[in-house]
Tab-separated table of C-alpha atoms and ligand atoms in Angstrom:
chain	number	residue	atom	x	y	z
A	1	UNK	CA	-11.914	-95.327	-23.723
A	2	UNK	CA	-8.263	-94.617	-23.795
A	3	UNK	CA	-7.482	-91.760	-21.420
A	4	UNK	CA	-3.958	-91.160	-22.663
A	5	UNK	CA	-5.362	-88.792	-25.341
A	6	UNK	CA	-7.015	-86.455	-22.866
A	7	UNK	CA	-4.058	-86.524	-20.493
A	8	UNK	CA	-1.758	-85.609	-23.339
A	9	UNK	CA	-4.057	-82.734	-24.243
A	10	UNK	CA	-4.071	-81.503	-20.635
A	11	UNK	CA	-0.285	-81.553	-20.600
A	12	UNK	CA	-0.116	-79.590	-23.844
A	13	UNK	CA	-2.574	-77.001	-22.576
A	14	UNK	CA	-0.621	-76.731	-19.346
A	15	UNK	CA	2.525	-76.079	-21.355
A	16	UNK	CA	0.733	-73.476	-23.428
A	17	UNK	CA	-0.553	-71.754	-20.268
A	18	UNK	CA	2.883	-71.827	-18.699
A	19	UNK	CA	4.457	-70.253	-21.741
A	20	UNK	CA	1.919	-67.432	-21.947
A	21	UNK	CA	3.433	-64.146	-20.798
A	22	UNK	CA	1.946	-60.692	-21.097
A	23	UNK	CA	1.144	-57.530	-19.112
A	24	UNK	CA	-1.211	-56.284	-21.779
A	25	UNK	CA	-4.746	-56.288	-20.346
A	26	UNK	CA	-6.315	-57.179	-23.696
A	27	UNK	CA	-3.968	-60.087	-24.320
A	28	UNK	CA	-4.610	-61.399	-20.809
A	29	UNK	CA	-8.374	-61.229	-21.511
A	30	UNK	CA	-7.901	-63.227	-24.733
A	31	UNK	CA	-5.965	-65.798	-22.730
A	32	UNK	CA	-8.791	-65.970	-20.171
A	33	UNK	CA	-11.405	-66.470	-22.881
A	34	UNK	CA	-9.342	-69.178	-24.545
A	35	UNK	CA	-9.025	-71.186	-21.336
A	36	UNK	CA	-11.945	-70.270	-19.121
A	37	UNK	CA	-14.528	-68.934	-21.610
A	38	UNK	CA	-17.774	-70.756	-22.386
A	39	UNK	CA	-16.292	-72.428	-25.424
A	40	UNK	CA	-12.846	-72.453	-23.890
A	41	UNK	CA	-10.293	-75.183	-23.356
A	42	UNK	CA	-11.444	-76.140	-19.880
A	43	UNK	CA	-15.088	-76.524	-20.741
A	44	UNK	CA	-14.196	-78.705	-23.673
A	45	UNK	CA	-12.000	-80.827	-21.408
A	46	UNK	CA	-14.837	-81.171	-18.910
A	47	UNK	CA	-17.102	-82.245	-21.757
A	48	UNK	CA	-14.625	-84.900	-22.795
A	49	UNK	CA	-14.247	-85.895	-19.158
A	50	UNK	CA	-17.895	-87.067	-19.091
A	51	UNK	CA	-17.073	-89.862	-21.505
A	52	UNK	CA	-14.097	-91.416	-19.794
A	53	UNK	CA	-14.460	-94.631	-17.754
A	54	UNK	CA	-15.278	-94.142	-14.042
A	55	UNK	CA	-12.032	-95.735	-12.829
A	56	UNK	CA	-10.017	-93.128	-14.757
A	57	UNK	CA	-12.112	-90.202	-13.642
A	58	UNK	CA	-10.317	-89.455	-10.393
A	59	UNK	CA	-6.857	-88.921	-11.898
A	60	UNK	CA	-8.055	-87.083	-15.010
A	61	UNK	CA	-10.453	-84.852	-13.013
A	62	UNK	CA	-7.608	-83.918	-10.706
A	63	UNK	CA	-5.408	-82.932	-13.664
A	64	UNK	CA	-8.162	-80.807	-15.248
A	65	UNK	CA	-8.868	-79.061	-11.925
A	66	UNK	CA	-5.180	-78.377	-11.424
A	67	UNK	CA	-5.007	-76.824	-14.891
A	68	UNK	CA	-8.069	-74.670	-14.132
A	69	UNK	CA	-6.556	-73.500	-10.860
A	70	UNK	CA	-3.228	-72.794	-12.498
A	71	UNK	CA	-4.826	-70.732	-15.279
A	72	UNK	CA	-7.047	-68.727	-12.828
A	73	UNK	CA	-4.098	-67.913	-10.570
A	74	UNK	CA	-1.954	-66.946	-13.527
A	75	UNK	CA	-4.612	-64.570	-14.891
A	76	UNK	CA	-4.913	-62.840	-11.485
A	77	UNK	CA	-1.158	-62.392	-11.180
A	78	UNK	CA	-0.719	-61.121	-14.729
A	79	UNK	CA	-3.591	-58.656	-14.326
A	80	UNK	CA	-2.107	-57.230	-11.132
A	81	UNK	CA	1.302	-56.829	-12.778
A	82	UNK	CA	-0.314	-55.169	-15.792
A	83	UNK	CA	-2.200	-52.659	-13.667
A	84	UNK	CA	0.872	-51.793	-11.628
A	85	UNK	CA	2.884	-51.179	-14.755
A	86	UNK	CA	0.139	-49.046	-16.240
A	87	UNK	CA	-0.212	-46.761	-13.185
A	88	UNK	CA	3.580	-46.457	-12.969
A	89	UNK	CA	3.701	-45.390	-16.587
A	90	UNK	CA	0.949	-42.844	-16.026
A	91	UNK	CA	2.729	-41.273	-13.077
A	92	UNK	CA	5.995	-41.041	-14.927
A	93	UNK	CA	4.768	-39.927	-18.296
A	94	UNK	CA	1.495	-38.022	-18.305
A	95	UNK	CA	2.768	-34.455	-18.514
A	96	UNK	CA	-0.697	-33.141	-19.299
A	97	UNK	CA	-2.019	-33.949	-15.807
A	98	UNK	CA	-2.719	-30.791	-13.736
A	99	UNK	CA	-0.047	-30.163	-11.126
A	100	UNK	CA	-0.809	-30.587	-7.465
A	101	UNK	CA	-2.365	-27.481	-5.959
A	102	UNK	CA	0.089	-25.583	-3.757
A	103	UNK	CA	-1.477	-23.044	-1.445
A	104	UNK	CA	0.786	-20.008	-1.306
A	105	UNK	CA	0.947	-17.962	1.851
A	106	UNK	CA	0.369	-14.238	1.708
A	107	UNK	CA	2.431	-11.498	3.256
A	108	UNK	CA	1.032	-9.638	6.247
A	109	UNK	CA	-0.471	-6.274	5.208
A	110	UNK	CA	1.899	-4.475	7.602
A	111	UNK	CA	4.888	-6.097	5.864
A	112	UNK	CA	3.491	-5.251	2.427
A	113	UNK	CA	3.030	-1.584	3.325
A	114	UNK	CA	6.357	-1.424	5.163
A	115	UNK	CA	8.148	-2.804	2.105
A	116	UNK	CA	6.341	-0.358	-0.135
A	117	UNK	CA	7.365	2.597	2.048
A	118	UNK	CA	10.987	1.375	2.053
A	119	UNK	CA	10.798	0.961	-1.718
A	120	UNK	CA	9.556	4.517	-2.268
A	121	UNK	CA	12.166	6.156	-0.036
A	122	UNK	CA	14.993	4.021	-1.368
A	123	UNK	CA	14.287	5.561	-4.765
A	124	UNK	CA	15.199	8.889	-3.136
A	125	UNK	CA	18.438	7.473	-1.741
A	126	UNK	CA	17.267	6.623	1.800
A	127	UNK	CA	18.801	3.490	3.322
A	128	UNK	CA	17.266	1.367	6.077
A	129	UNK	CA	18.704	1.414	9.583
A	130	UNK	CA	17.538	-0.654	12.515
A	131	UNK	CA	17.992	-0.574	16.269
A	132	UNK	CA	16.949	-2.309	19.493
A	133	UNK	CA	13.344	-2.483	20.713
A	134	UNK	CA	14.510	-2.351	24.322
A	135	UNK	CA	16.142	1.054	24.659
A	136	UNK	CA	17.443	3.498	27.234
A	137	UNK	CA	15.994	6.871	28.170
A	138	UNK	CA	18.734	8.721	26.318
A	139	UNK	CA	17.965	7.331	22.853
A	140	UNK	CA	14.186	7.488	23.173
A	141	UNK	CA	13.768	10.792	25.040
A	142	UNK	CA	16.766	12.774	26.339
A	143	UNK	CA	18.754	13.031	23.124
A	144	UNK	CA	15.545	14.027	21.376
A	145	UNK	CA	15.061	17.126	23.488
A	146	UNK	CA	12.179	15.814	25.622
A	147	UNK	CA	11.908	18.033	28.695
A	148	UNK	CA	12.192	16.217	32.060
A	149	UNK	CA	8.513	16.587	32.783
A	150	UNK	CA	7.275	15.651	29.313
A	151	UNK	CA	4.177	13.416	29.549
A	152	UNK	CA	5.616	10.896	27.053
A	153	UNK	CA	8.076	9.820	29.764
A	154	UNK	CA	5.189	9.126	32.099
A	155	UNK	CA	4.372	5.580	33.190
A	156	UNK	CA	1.097	6.078	31.309
A	157	UNK	CA	2.761	5.993	27.904
A	158	UNK	CA	5.926	4.021	28.311
A	159	UNK	CA	6.575	0.388	29.218
A	160	UNK	CA	9.550	0.229	31.545
A	161	UNK	CA	11.609	-2.908	32.073
A	162	UNK	CA	11.576	-4.097	35.691
A	163	UNK	CA	10.772	-0.722	37.241
A	164	UNK	CA	14.030	0.697	35.934
A	165	UNK	CA	13.228	4.195	34.633
A	166	UNK	CA	16.237	4.043	32.316
A	167	UNK	CA	15.424	0.818	30.437
A	168	UNK	CA	12.249	0.846	28.403
A	169	UNK	CA	10.481	-0.356	25.293
A	170	UNK	CA	10.957	2.291	22.598
A	171	UNK	CA	7.864	4.425	22.013
A	172	UNK	CA	9.056	5.486	18.545
A	173	UNK	CA	11.843	4.574	16.132
A	174	UNK	CA	13.369	8.062	16.393
A	175	UNK	CA	15.706	6.260	18.818
A	176	UNK	CA	17.294	4.496	15.833
A	177	UNK	CA	17.980	7.861	14.235
A	178	UNK	CA	19.766	9.043	17.368
A	179	UNK	CA	21.982	5.967	17.050
A	180	UNK	CA	22.655	6.740	13.378
A	181	UNK	CA	23.523	10.392	14.152
A	182	UNK	CA	25.863	9.263	16.939
A	183	UNK	CA	27.701	6.714	14.847
A	184	UNK	CA	27.720	8.084	11.297
A	185	UNK	CA	28.850	11.311	9.733
A	186	UNK	CA	26.527	13.552	7.671
A	187	UNK	CA	25.216	13.597	5.030
A	188	UNK	CA	22.651	11.110	6.378
A	189	UNK	CA	19.588	9.881	4.576
A	190	UNK	CA	18.006	7.017	6.458
A	191	UNK	CA	14.659	5.461	7.299
A	192	UNK	CA	14.035	3.246	10.304
A	193	UNK	CA	11.116	0.866	10.182
A	194	UNK	CA	10.270	-1.072	13.321
A	195	UNK	CA	7.978	-2.119	16.125
A	196	UNK	CA	7.140	0.385	18.857
A	197	UNK	CA	5.321	0.117	22.180
A	198	UNK	CA	3.039	2.446	24.105
A	199	UNK	CA	1.032	1.788	27.209
A	200	UNK	CA	-2.343	2.438	25.618
A	201	UNK	CA	-5.692	0.712	25.927
A	202	UNK	CA	-6.375	-1.582	22.981
A	203	UNK	CA	-9.282	-0.426	20.843
A	204	UNK	CA	-10.306	-0.286	17.178
A	205	UNK	CA	-8.121	2.822	16.757
A	206	UNK	CA	-5.094	2.211	18.987
A	207	UNK	CA	-2.901	-0.631	20.180
A	208	UNK	CA	-0.045	-1.020	22.647
A	209	UNK	CA	2.168	-2.419	19.859
A	210	UNK	CA	2.374	-0.899	16.435
A	211	UNK	CA	4.868	-0.186	13.654
A	212	UNK	CA	6.515	2.963	12.434
A	213	UNK	CA	8.749	4.149	9.662
A	214	UNK	CA	10.685	7.249	10.606
A	215	UNK	CA	12.911	9.152	8.212
A	216	UNK	CA	15.902	11.447	8.736
A	217	UNK	CA	17.814	13.602	6.279
A	218	UNK	CA	20.822	15.626	7.388
A	219	UNK	CA	23.114	17.612	5.131
A	220	UNK	CA	24.273	21.181	4.517
A	221	UNK	CA	21.441	23.583	3.628
A	222	UNK	CA	18.519	21.205	4.072
A	223	UNK	CA	15.373	23.302	4.015
A	224	UNK	CA	11.690	22.930	4.797
A	225	UNK	CA	10.928	22.863	1.063
A	226	UNK	CA	13.131	19.724	0.746
A	227	UNK	CA	10.933	18.138	3.385
A	228	UNK	CA	7.755	19.172	1.638
A	229	UNK	CA	9.000	17.925	-1.745
A	230	UNK	CA	10.030	14.570	-0.274
A	231	UNK	CA	6.666	14.061	1.426
A	232	UNK	CA	4.755	15.128	-1.678
A	233	UNK	CA	6.658	12.503	-3.674
A	234	UNK	CA	5.938	9.875	-1.028
A	235	UNK	CA	2.209	10.687	-0.872
A	236	UNK	CA	1.796	10.501	-4.637
A	237	UNK	CA	3.777	7.255	-4.940
A	238	UNK	CA	1.885	5.652	-2.075
A	239	UNK	CA	-1.647	6.862	-2.641
A	240	UNK	CA	-1.706	7.820	-6.321
A	241	UNK	CA	-0.772	10.585	-8.727
A	242	UNK	CA	-3.750	12.785	-7.858
A	243	UNK	CA	-3.021	12.901	-4.123
A	244	UNK	CA	-2.677	16.413	-2.675
A	245	UNK	CA	-0.791	17.163	0.539
A	246	UNK	CA	-1.413	19.716	3.270
A	247	UNK	CA	0.920	20.622	6.144
A	248	UNK	CA	-0.495	21.814	9.464
A	249	UNK	CA	1.653	23.314	12.233
A	250	UNK	CA	2.196	20.995	15.183
A	251	UNK	CA	4.609	20.345	18.028
A	252	UNK	CA	7.272	17.723	18.670
A	253	UNK	CA	10.157	18.244	21.108
A	254	UNK	CA	12.733	17.125	18.522
A	255	UNK	CA	11.666	19.246	15.540
A	256	UNK	CA	11.256	22.969	15.056
A	257	UNK	CA	9.181	23.965	13.211
A	258	UNK	CA	6.980	20.849	13.345
A	259	UNK	CA	4.086	19.833	11.191
A	260	UNK	CA	1.501	17.196	10.537
A	261	UNK	CA	0.938	16.015	7.024
A	262	UNK	CA	-2.538	15.390	5.633
A	263	UNK	CA	-3.356	13.811	2.294
A	264	UNK	CA	-6.474	14.506	0.269
A	265	UNK	CA	-9.222	11.955	0.813
A	266	UNK	CA	-10.484	9.851	-2.092
A	267	UNK	CA	-13.921	11.388	-1.640
A	268	UNK	CA	-12.366	14.544	-3.150
A	269	UNK	CA	-13.764	16.916	-0.579
A	270	UNK	CA	-17.318	15.680	-0.952
A	271	UNK	CA	-17.013	14.328	2.561
A	272	UNK	CA	-17.068	10.765	3.860
A	273	UNK	CA	-16.880	8.877	7.133
A	274	UNK	CA	-13.173	8.148	6.772
A	275	UNK	CA	-12.120	11.809	6.574
A	276	UNK	CA	-14.940	12.830	8.906
A	277	UNK	CA	-16.270	15.140	6.182
A	278	UNK	CA	-13.094	17.265	6.100
A	279	UNK	CA	-11.650	15.932	2.812
A	280	UNK	CA	-8.252	15.394	4.524
A	281	UNK	CA	-6.565	12.451	6.253
A	282	UNK	CA	-3.631	12.797	8.647
A	283	UNK	CA	-0.769	10.446	7.803
A	284	UNK	CA	2.400	11.559	9.576
A	285	UNK	CA	4.339	13.957	11.787
A	286	UNK	CA	7.384	15.842	10.548
A	287	UNK	CA	9.608	18.882	10.956
A	288	UNK	CA	13.091	20.357	10.817
A	289	UNK	CA	15.437	18.613	13.269
A	290	UNK	CA	15.844	20.789	16.350
A	291	UNK	CA	19.451	22.123	16.582
A	292	UNK	CA	19.546	20.836	20.185
A	293	UNK	CA	19.047	17.288	18.895
A	294	UNK	CA	21.866	17.674	16.375
A	295	UNK	CA	24.319	18.879	19.013
A	296	UNK	CA	23.200	16.198	21.536
A	297	UNK	CA	24.096	13.612	18.880
A	298	UNK	CA	27.474	15.177	18.098
A	299	UNK	CA	26.573	16.951	14.847
A	300	UNK	CA	27.660	20.559	14.270
A	301	UNK	CA	24.370	22.445	14.095
A	302	UNK	CA	26.015	25.497	12.541
A	303	UNK	CA	27.124	23.437	9.596
A	304	UNK	CA	24.254	20.999	9.198
A	305	UNK	CA	20.490	21.050	9.209
A	306	UNK	CA	17.973	18.317	8.551
A	307	UNK	CA	14.408	17.161	8.438
A	308	UNK	CA	12.657	14.203	10.043
A	309	UNK	CA	9.309	12.532	9.694
A	310	UNK	CA	7.546	9.576	11.244
A	311	UNK	CA	4.473	7.581	10.342
A	312	UNK	CA	2.504	4.633	11.703
A	313	UNK	CA	2.419	1.744	9.245
A	314	UNK	CA	-0.941	0.531	10.611
A	315	UNK	CA	-2.486	3.858	9.737
A	316	UNK	CA	-1.061	3.931	6.200
A	317	UNK	CA	-2.310	0.353	5.656
A	318	UNK	CA	-5.686	1.279	7.127
A	319	UNK	CA	-6.048	4.092	4.585
A	320	UNK	CA	-4.724	2.018	1.709
A	321	UNK	CA	-6.886	-1.050	2.329
A	322	UNK	CA	-9.812	0.618	4.093
A	323	UNK	CA	-9.374	-1.483	7.234
A	324	UNK	CA	-11.681	-0.346	10.004
A	325	UNK	CA	-10.135	-1.991	13.066
A	326	UNK	CA	-6.435	-1.919	13.985
A	327	UNK	CA	-6.844	-5.116	16.062
A	328	UNK	CA	-7.267	-7.158	12.863
A	329	UNK	CA	-3.548	-6.722	12.185
A	330	UNK	CA	-2.630	-8.603	15.340
A	331	UNK	CA	-5.212	-11.375	15.497
A	332	UNK	CA	-3.745	-13.320	12.567
A	333	UNK	CA	-7.114	-14.588	11.425
A	334	UNK	CA	-6.304	-16.350	8.144
A	335	UNK	CA	-9.593	-15.158	6.606
A	336	UNK	CA	-8.251	-11.606	6.970
A	337	UNK	CA	-4.634	-12.347	6.026
A	338	UNK	CA	-5.520	-14.418	2.955
A	339	UNK	CA	-6.831	-11.312	1.193
A	340	UNK	CA	-3.396	-9.745	0.859
A	341	UNK	CA	-1.017	-10.610	-1.930
A	342	UNK	CA	1.905	-8.592	-3.123
A	343	UNK	CA	5.073	-8.721	-5.104
A	344	UNK	CA	6.874	-6.806	-2.357
B	1	LIG	N1	8.483	10.330	16.530
B	1	LIG	C1	7.174	10.879	16.277
B	1	LIG	C2	6.107	9.966	16.824
B	1	LIG	O1	6.416	8.867	17.203
B	1	LIG	C3	6.916	11.127	14.851
B	1	LIG	C4	7.825	12.181	14.255
B	1	LIG	C5	9.052	11.821	13.733
B	1	LIG	C6	7.428	13.489	14.244
B	1	LIG	C7	9.860	12.799	13.207
B	1	LIG	C8	8.238	14.454	13.712
B	1	LIG	C9	9.461	14.110	13.188
B	1	LIG	O2	4.970	10.311	16.855
């Protein structure tokens, strides 16, 4: 038998295979079936191969095998290219795919409440002032009319820096207000949020570090009713429209008269554990600025009067979120922190 016919065929098929080009998976499959399928080109060549004379078999067999190898390799390569192109297209074009999940952090409850307090008082024209956490005796105690022997100056309550009785960690942010009174001229309307330190045992109810917002308003003819009105507004904005306030007489060296402000408990007087069955919850200390404080800070106490108030942010947050243990604020357990979200 003449083998030139089959060799010619092999060459033609080779040419056809070489010319085939596609990244379309279906077209590649058609190509595979045409060459490698049961009734494909290669099987028919192998069938023909059976009939050629033995001395021609070696050369022809080699050519058929080469064609088979070439076609198999080509299919593999084309498939890979096709898949790559397809996944690239998907990434670039499929706008309907859900976006990757981004886990947003949440603000610390103390920051949320602090920002809310600032927000409420800024609506009344109060601006924020800040000062150092490491202070001197003058700004924390002396200027604020603390008598020499006042227990707040005692080692029990105050952290001193390197045994120096004059340099200490501020025990309240009233120190910032002294700085404002010393450096600015009335009228003054400022709030000072910040971290404060007291040498107290850590328990569910108290901590050696906590946060305060203190407020100060100084102008001509400031009266106790201005104070009461301001605090009533704050309580209603913070805890809801229905909140009632109650002022009880108290004592602070820097205010006279002094008071403590209670808000009505959500149990509406029915009595609950939180308000210890009194119907009232204490939220802050306040009073009219003592004239001695005004003059110590260089303000004419015949011309000006003022009110001041101070609250612990932990306590406000505790009442707002019903948190039972103050230590939770400082442990930074994400299971606790994750529960707080806010726009502020
Ligand atoms: N400075 C007081 C405290 O730390 C709070 C306070 C501020 C009370 C202003 C009265 C007036 O407890």
